[in-house]
Amino acid sequence: MVADAPMTPVDIEPLPRLARLAWDRAPALCASRDGCADYHRSWSMLRLVRAGGKPPAGWRFFHAEIARAAARGARRVLISGGADAGLLAIVASGFRNAGVVPRITFVDRCATPVMQNRLLGAELGLDLRAETADLREFRADGMDLVIAHSFLVFFETAERARVVANWAESLAPGGALLMSSALADEGPGALWRPASADDIPARKARLQAQARGAGLTPAEAAELADVAGRVWATRPSDRTGGLTEAELRGHFRAAGLAVERIACKPRADAPALGAARQRRRAEIVARAPG
Ligand SMILES: C[S@@+](CC[C@H](N)C(=O)[O-])C[C@H]1O[C@@H](n2cnc3c(N)ncnc32)[C@H](O)[C@@H]1O
C-alpha cells in the first residue's frame, strides 16, 4: 500500500535521542585506532543543533531514485558507511513512500553509527542487518541498490578504486549505485572554501550559542564546541585530495559500472564560476550491467 502523504526522513528519525546516545557512548564505542570519537560523538548533535535536524544533503534525490528502483522490484539495499542513522532514515522513508519493504544492510567500520542504526531499525521494525566492517574489504551479494554519501572523499585514490570495485561486486545485475558526494573541479591549486570555514574560533562561538538555544547545558554547549572545533580542523579531503569527476568516472569504468547520471550543483555561497577551483555537490547514478 502506498502511503498517503510522502514521508520525509525527519518524520521517522528520533534525532534528539540518537544524538544524545552517540554523545554519551561514542567515547567508549569508537575504536581509538580510527580516531573517530570526536566525529561520531558530535555528528548527530551538530545536525540537531546547527541544522534543526535536517537530513543529509541529497535526500530528495535518494527518494526519487528509490521510488524508481522500487517500482522495478528493488528490495535489497546496502548503505555503505554512515556517520549516524540519517541515511537509514532516508532509505526507510523512501521505501515506505514506495509501499515496499526493503532488506537493508548497513555497514560502517565504527560501532557508534552501527549502534544508532540498530536502534532505529528496531524501533521502525525494519529488516536490517547493521554491522561493523572495513568497506575497503567488505563485499555484499545481490544488492539492488548501494547507497553512499560523501564516502569516497575519505580515501586515497587507490583505496577509492577498491571501494568502488567492492560496490560493483555487491550489486545484482542491473542494480544501481546512488551517491551524493562533493566533486572537485579539475586543475591545479587549492580548492576554494569560504574564509569563514577556517575561522574556527568564530564557528565555535556561534555553535556554542546555537547549542544553548537548543537546550544544551552551558557545560555541554562548551564541550560540543570544543569537540566540533577539533573535527573542523581535520577535513578528510585535505588529507586525501578532492575527488574529481574524471577520477570518479575512471573508477566506475574500471569496475564495469555505467554512468547514468552525474548532476552537479554549485555551492550557493561560492564565487562566480571560473573564479576558483570549487567543490560541487553531485548526485550520481551508476549501474551494473543487466
Ligand atoms: C559515509 S562517510 C560521511 C557521512 C555521511 N555524510 C552521512 O551523512 O552519514 C563517514 C563514515 O565513513 C566511515 N568510514 C571511514 N572509513 C571507513 C572504512 N574503511 N570502512 C567503513 N567505514 C568507514 C566512518 O566511520 C564514518 O562513519
Coordinates of C-alpha atoms and ligand atoms in Angstrom, one line a residue:
M1 CA 0.0 0.0 0.0
V2 CA 1.4 3.4 -0.9
A3 CA 1.5 5.9 2.0
D4 CA -1.0 8.9 1.7
A5 CA 1.4 11.8 2.3
P6 CA 5.0 11.4 1.3
M7 CA 7.1 10.8 4.4
T8 CA 10.3 12.7 4.9
P9 CA 13.4 11.3 6.7
V10 CA 12.7 13.8 9.6
D11 CA 9.3 12.1 10.2
I12 CA 11.0 8.8 11.3
E13 CA 14.4 9.7 12.8
P14 CA 14.3 10.4 16.5
L15 CA 17.4 12.6 16.2
P16 CA 17.4 14.1 19.7
R17 CA 17.5 10.7 21.3
L18 CA 20.0 9.2 18.8
A19 CA 22.2 12.3 19.1
R20 CA 22.2 12.0 22.9
L21 CA 23.1 8.3 22.7
A22 CA 26.1 9.0 20.4
W23 CA 27.2 11.9 22.5
D24 CA 27.2 9.7 25.6
R25 CA 28.5 6.5 24.2
A26 CA 30.9 7.3 21.3
P27 CA 33.9 7.7 23.7
A28 CA 33.5 4.1 24.7
L29 CA 32.3 2.7 21.3
C30 CA 34.6 4.4 18.8
A31 CA 37.9 2.5 18.4
S32 CA 40.9 4.7 19.3
R33 CA 42.8 3.3 16.2
D34 CA 40.2 5.0 14.0
G35 CA 40.4 8.3 15.8
C36 CA 36.7 8.9 15.2
A37 CA 35.3 9.6 18.7
D38 CA 35.0 13.4 18.3
Y39 CA 33.4 12.9 14.8
H40 CA 30.8 10.3 15.8
R41 CA 30.2 11.9 19.2
S42 CA 29.3 15.2 17.6
W43 CA 27.8 14.4 14.2
S44 CA 24.2 13.8 15.1
M45 CA 24.3 16.6 17.8
L46 CA 25.6 19.0 15.1
R47 CA 22.9 18.1 12.8
L48 CA 20.4 18.7 15.5
V49 CA 21.8 21.9 16.9
R50 CA 23.0 23.7 13.7
A51 CA 20.6 22.5 11.1
G52 CA 17.5 21.8 13.2
G53 CA 17.7 18.1 12.4
K54 CA 17.9 18.4 8.6
P55 CA 18.6 15.1 6.8
P56 CA 21.8 14.6 4.9
A57 CA 22.1 16.6 1.7
G58 CA 20.5 14.9 -1.4
W59 CA 17.7 13.1 0.4
R60 CA 15.2 14.1 -2.3
F61 CA 17.5 12.7 -5.0
F62 CA 17.7 9.4 -3.0
H63 CA 13.9 9.3 -2.6
A64 CA 13.3 9.8 -6.3
E65 CA 15.8 7.1 -7.2
I66 CA 14.5 4.7 -4.6
A67 CA 11.0 5.2 -5.9
R68 CA 12.2 4.5 -9.5
A69 CA 14.1 1.4 -8.3
A70 CA 11.3 0.1 -6.1
A71 CA 8.9 0.3 -9.0
R72 CA 11.3 -2.0 -10.9
G73 CA 11.4 -4.5 -8.0
A74 CA 14.4 -3.3 -6.0
R75 CA 14.4 -4.6 -2.4
R76 CA 18.0 -5.2 -1.2
V77 CA 20.0 -2.2 -0.2
L78 CA 23.5 -1.7 1.0
I79 CA 24.2 1.6 2.9
S80 CA 27.9 2.0 2.5
G81 CA 29.1 4.0 5.5
G82 CA 27.1 6.5 7.6
A83 CA 28.1 8.9 10.3
D84 CA 24.8 8.2 12.1
A85 CA 21.3 6.9 11.2
G86 CA 20.5 9.8 8.8
L87 CA 21.0 7.7 5.7
L88 CA 18.9 4.8 7.1
A89 CA 16.1 7.3 7.8
I90 CA 16.3 8.4 4.1
V91 CA 16.3 4.8 2.8
A92 CA 13.5 3.7 5.1
S93 CA 11.2 6.7 4.4
G94 CA 11.9 6.4 0.7
F95 CA 10.8 2.8 0.6
R96 CA 7.8 3.5 2.8
N97 CA 6.7 6.1 0.3
A98 CA 7.0 3.5 -2.4
G99 CA 5.0 1.0 -0.4
V100 CA 7.8 -1.5 -0.5
V101 CA 9.5 -3.4 2.4
P102 CA 13.3 -3.3 1.8
R103 CA 16.0 -5.6 3.1
I104 CA 18.7 -3.3 4.3
T105 CA 22.4 -3.9 5.2
F106 CA 24.2 -1.0 6.9
V107 CA 28.0 -1.2 7.2
D108 CA 30.4 1.2 8.8
R109 CA 33.8 0.5 10.4
C110 CA 32.7 2.1 13.6
A111 CA 30.4 0.7 16.3
T112 CA 28.8 4.1 17.2
P113 CA 26.8 4.6 14.0
V114 CA 26.1 0.8 13.9
M115 CA 24.6 1.1 17.4
Q116 CA 22.4 4.1 16.2
N117 CA 21.3 2.2 13.1
R118 CA 20.4 -0.9 15.0
L119 CA 18.3 1.1 17.4
L120 CA 16.4 3.0 14.6
G121 CA 16.0 -0.3 12.7
A122 CA 14.5 -2.0 15.8
E123 CA 12.2 1.0 16.5
L124 CA 10.9 1.1 12.9
G125 CA 10.6 -2.7 12.7
L126 CA 13.0 -2.8 9.7
D127 CA 14.5 -5.8 8.1
L128 CA 18.0 -4.5 8.9
R129 CA 21.4 -6.1 9.3
A130 CA 23.9 -3.5 10.7
E131 CA 27.5 -4.5 11.1
T132 CA 31.0 -3.1 11.6
A133 CA 33.3 -3.8 8.7
D134 CA 36.0 -2.2 6.6
L135 CA 34.4 -1.2 3.3
R136 CA 37.8 -1.4 1.6
E137 CA 37.3 -5.2 2.0
F138 CA 33.6 -5.7 2.5
R139 CA 31.5 -7.1 -0.3
A140 CA 27.8 -8.0 -0.2
D141 CA 25.9 -10.0 -2.7
G142 CA 22.9 -9.4 -4.9
M143 CA 22.2 -5.8 -3.8
D144 CA 19.7 -3.9 -6.0
L145 CA 21.0 -0.6 -4.6
V146 CA 24.2 0.6 -3.0
I147 CA 23.8 4.0 -1.2
A148 CA 26.9 6.1 -0.4
H149 CA 27.1 9.6 1.0
S150 CA 30.3 11.7 0.9
F151 CA 32.2 8.4 1.4
L152 CA 34.9 8.2 -1.3
V153 CA 36.5 11.5 -0.1
F154 CA 37.7 9.7 3.0
F155 CA 40.1 7.6 0.9
E156 CA 43.2 7.9 -1.2
T157 CA 42.8 7.2 -4.9
A158 CA 43.9 3.5 -4.8
E159 CA 41.5 2.8 -1.9
R160 CA 38.7 4.6 -3.7
A161 CA 39.2 2.2 -6.6
R162 CA 38.9 -0.8 -4.2
V163 CA 35.8 0.6 -2.6
V164 CA 34.1 1.2 -6.0
A165 CA 35.1 -2.3 -7.2
N166 CA 33.5 -3.7 -4.0
W167 CA 30.3 -1.8 -4.6
A168 CA 30.2 -3.1 -8.2
E169 CA 30.7 -6.7 -6.9
S170 CA 28.0 -6.2 -4.4
L171 CA 25.4 -5.2 -7.0
A172 CA 23.0 -7.6 -8.7
P173 CA 22.9 -7.4 -12.5
G174 CA 21.2 -4.1 -13.4
G175 CA 21.5 -2.8 -9.8
A176 CA 22.4 0.8 -9.2
L177 CA 24.9 2.8 -7.1
L178 CA 23.4 6.0 -5.8
M179 CA 25.8 8.6 -4.5
S180 CA 25.7 12.1 -3.1
S181 CA 29.2 13.5 -3.0
A182 CA 31.3 16.6 -3.4
L183 CA 33.2 16.7 -6.6
A184 CA 36.2 18.9 -7.1
D185 CA 36.9 20.9 -10.2
E186 CA 39.9 19.7 -12.3
G187 CA 43.1 21.6 -12.2
P188 CA 46.0 22.7 -10.0
G189 CA 45.7 24.9 -6.9
A190 CA 43.9 24.8 -3.7
L191 CA 40.1 24.2 -3.6
W192 CA 38.1 27.3 -2.8
R193 CA 36.3 27.5 0.5
P194 CA 34.7 30.4 2.3
A195 CA 37.1 32.3 4.6
S196 CA 34.7 31.7 7.4
A197 CA 35.4 28.0 7.2
D198 CA 38.9 28.5 8.6
D199 CA 37.8 30.9 11.4
I200 CA 37.3 28.1 13.9
P201 CA 37.1 30.3 17.0
A202 CA 34.2 32.2 15.4
R203 CA 32.5 29.0 14.4
K204 CA 32.9 27.5 17.9
A205 CA 31.4 30.7 19.4
R206 CA 28.4 30.5 17.0
L207 CA 27.9 26.8 17.7
Q208 CA 28.0 27.3 21.5
A209 CA 25.2 29.9 21.2
Q210 CA 23.2 27.6 18.9
A211 CA 23.7 24.7 21.3
R212 CA 22.5 26.8 24.3
G213 CA 19.5 27.9 22.2
A214 CA 18.8 24.2 21.5
G215 CA 18.7 23.5 25.2
L216 CA 22.1 22.0 26.0
T217 CA 23.6 23.0 29.3
P218 CA 26.3 25.6 29.3
A219 CA 28.9 22.9 30.0
E220 CA 27.7 20.6 27.3
A221 CA 27.5 23.5 24.8
A222 CA 31.1 24.4 25.5
E223 CA 32.2 20.8 25.2
L224 CA 30.3 20.4 21.9
A225 CA 32.1 23.5 20.6
D226 CA 35.5 22.1 21.6
V227 CA 34.8 18.7 20.1
A228 CA 33.4 20.2 16.8
G229 CA 36.4 22.6 16.7
R230 CA 38.8 19.6 16.6
V231 CA 36.7 17.9 13.9
W232 CA 36.6 21.1 11.7
A233 CA 40.4 21.3 12.0
T234 CA 40.8 18.0 10.2
R235 CA 39.0 17.8 6.9
P236 CA 39.4 14.3 5.2
S237 CA 39.6 15.8 1.7
D238 CA 42.6 17.9 2.8
R239 CA 44.4 14.6 3.5
T240 CA 43.2 12.7 0.5
G241 CA 42.8 15.4 -2.2
G242 CA 39.5 16.2 -3.7
L243 CA 37.6 13.7 -5.8
T244 CA 37.2 14.9 -9.4
E245 CA 34.5 13.8 -11.9
A246 CA 37.3 12.4 -14.2
E247 CA 38.7 10.3 -11.4
L248 CA 35.3 9.0 -10.4
R249 CA 34.4 8.1 -14.0
G250 CA 37.7 6.2 -14.2
H251 CA 36.8 4.2 -11.0
F252 CA 33.4 3.4 -12.5
R253 CA 34.9 2.3 -15.8
A254 CA 37.4 0.1 -14.1
A255 CA 34.7 -1.5 -12.0
G256 CA 32.4 -2.1 -15.0
L257 CA 29.7 0.4 -13.9
A258 CA 28.0 2.5 -16.5
V259 CA 27.4 6.2 -15.5
E260 CA 23.8 7.0 -15.8
R261 CA 23.9 10.5 -14.3
I262 CA 26.3 12.9 -12.7
A263 CA 24.4 16.1 -11.8
C264 CA 26.4 18.8 -10.1
K265 CA 25.1 21.8 -8.1
P266 CA 27.5 24.7 -7.3
R267 CA 27.6 25.9 -3.7
A268 CA 25.2 28.8 -3.1
D269 CA 28.0 30.8 -1.4
A270 CA 30.7 30.0 -4.0
P271 CA 32.3 32.8 -6.1
A272 CA 31.3 33.2 -9.8
L273 CA 32.1 30.2 -11.9
G274 CA 35.6 30.1 -13.3
A275 CA 36.9 32.3 -10.5
A276 CA 38.3 29.5 -8.4
R277 CA 38.6 25.7 -8.2
Q278 CA 35.4 24.6 -6.5
R279 CA 33.8 21.6 -4.9
R280 CA 30.2 21.0 -6.0
R281 CA 27.7 18.5 -4.6
A282 CA 26.9 15.9 -7.1
E283 CA 24.0 13.4 -7.4
I284 CA 25.3 10.3 -9.1
V285 CA 23.8 7.1 -10.5
A286 CA 25.9 4.3 -11.9
R287 CA 24.6 1.0 -13.0
A288 CA 25.9 -2.6 -13.1
P289 CA 25.4 -4.4 -16.4
G290 CA 22.0 -6.0 -16.6
Ligands
LIG1 C1 29.9 7.9 5.0 S1 31.0 9.0 5.4 C2 30.2 10.5 5.5 C3 29.0 10.6 6.4 C4 27.7 11.0 5.6 N1 27.8 12.3 5.1 C5 26.5 10.8 6.4 O1 25.6 11.6 6.3 O2 26.3 9.8 7.1 C6 31.6 8.8 7.0 C7 31.7 7.4 7.6 O3 32.6 6.6 6.9 C8 33.1 5.6 7.9 N2 34.3 5.0 7.4 C9 35.5 5.6 7.1 N3 36.4 4.7 6.6 C10 35.8 3.5 6.6 C11 36.1 2.2 6.1 N4 37.3 2.0 5.7 N5 35.2 1.2 6.2 C12 33.9 1.5 6.7 N6 33.5 2.7 7.1 C13 34.4 3.7 7.0 C14 33.3 6.4 9.1 O4 33.3 5.6 10.3 C15 32.1 7.4 9.1 O5 31.0 6.9 9.9

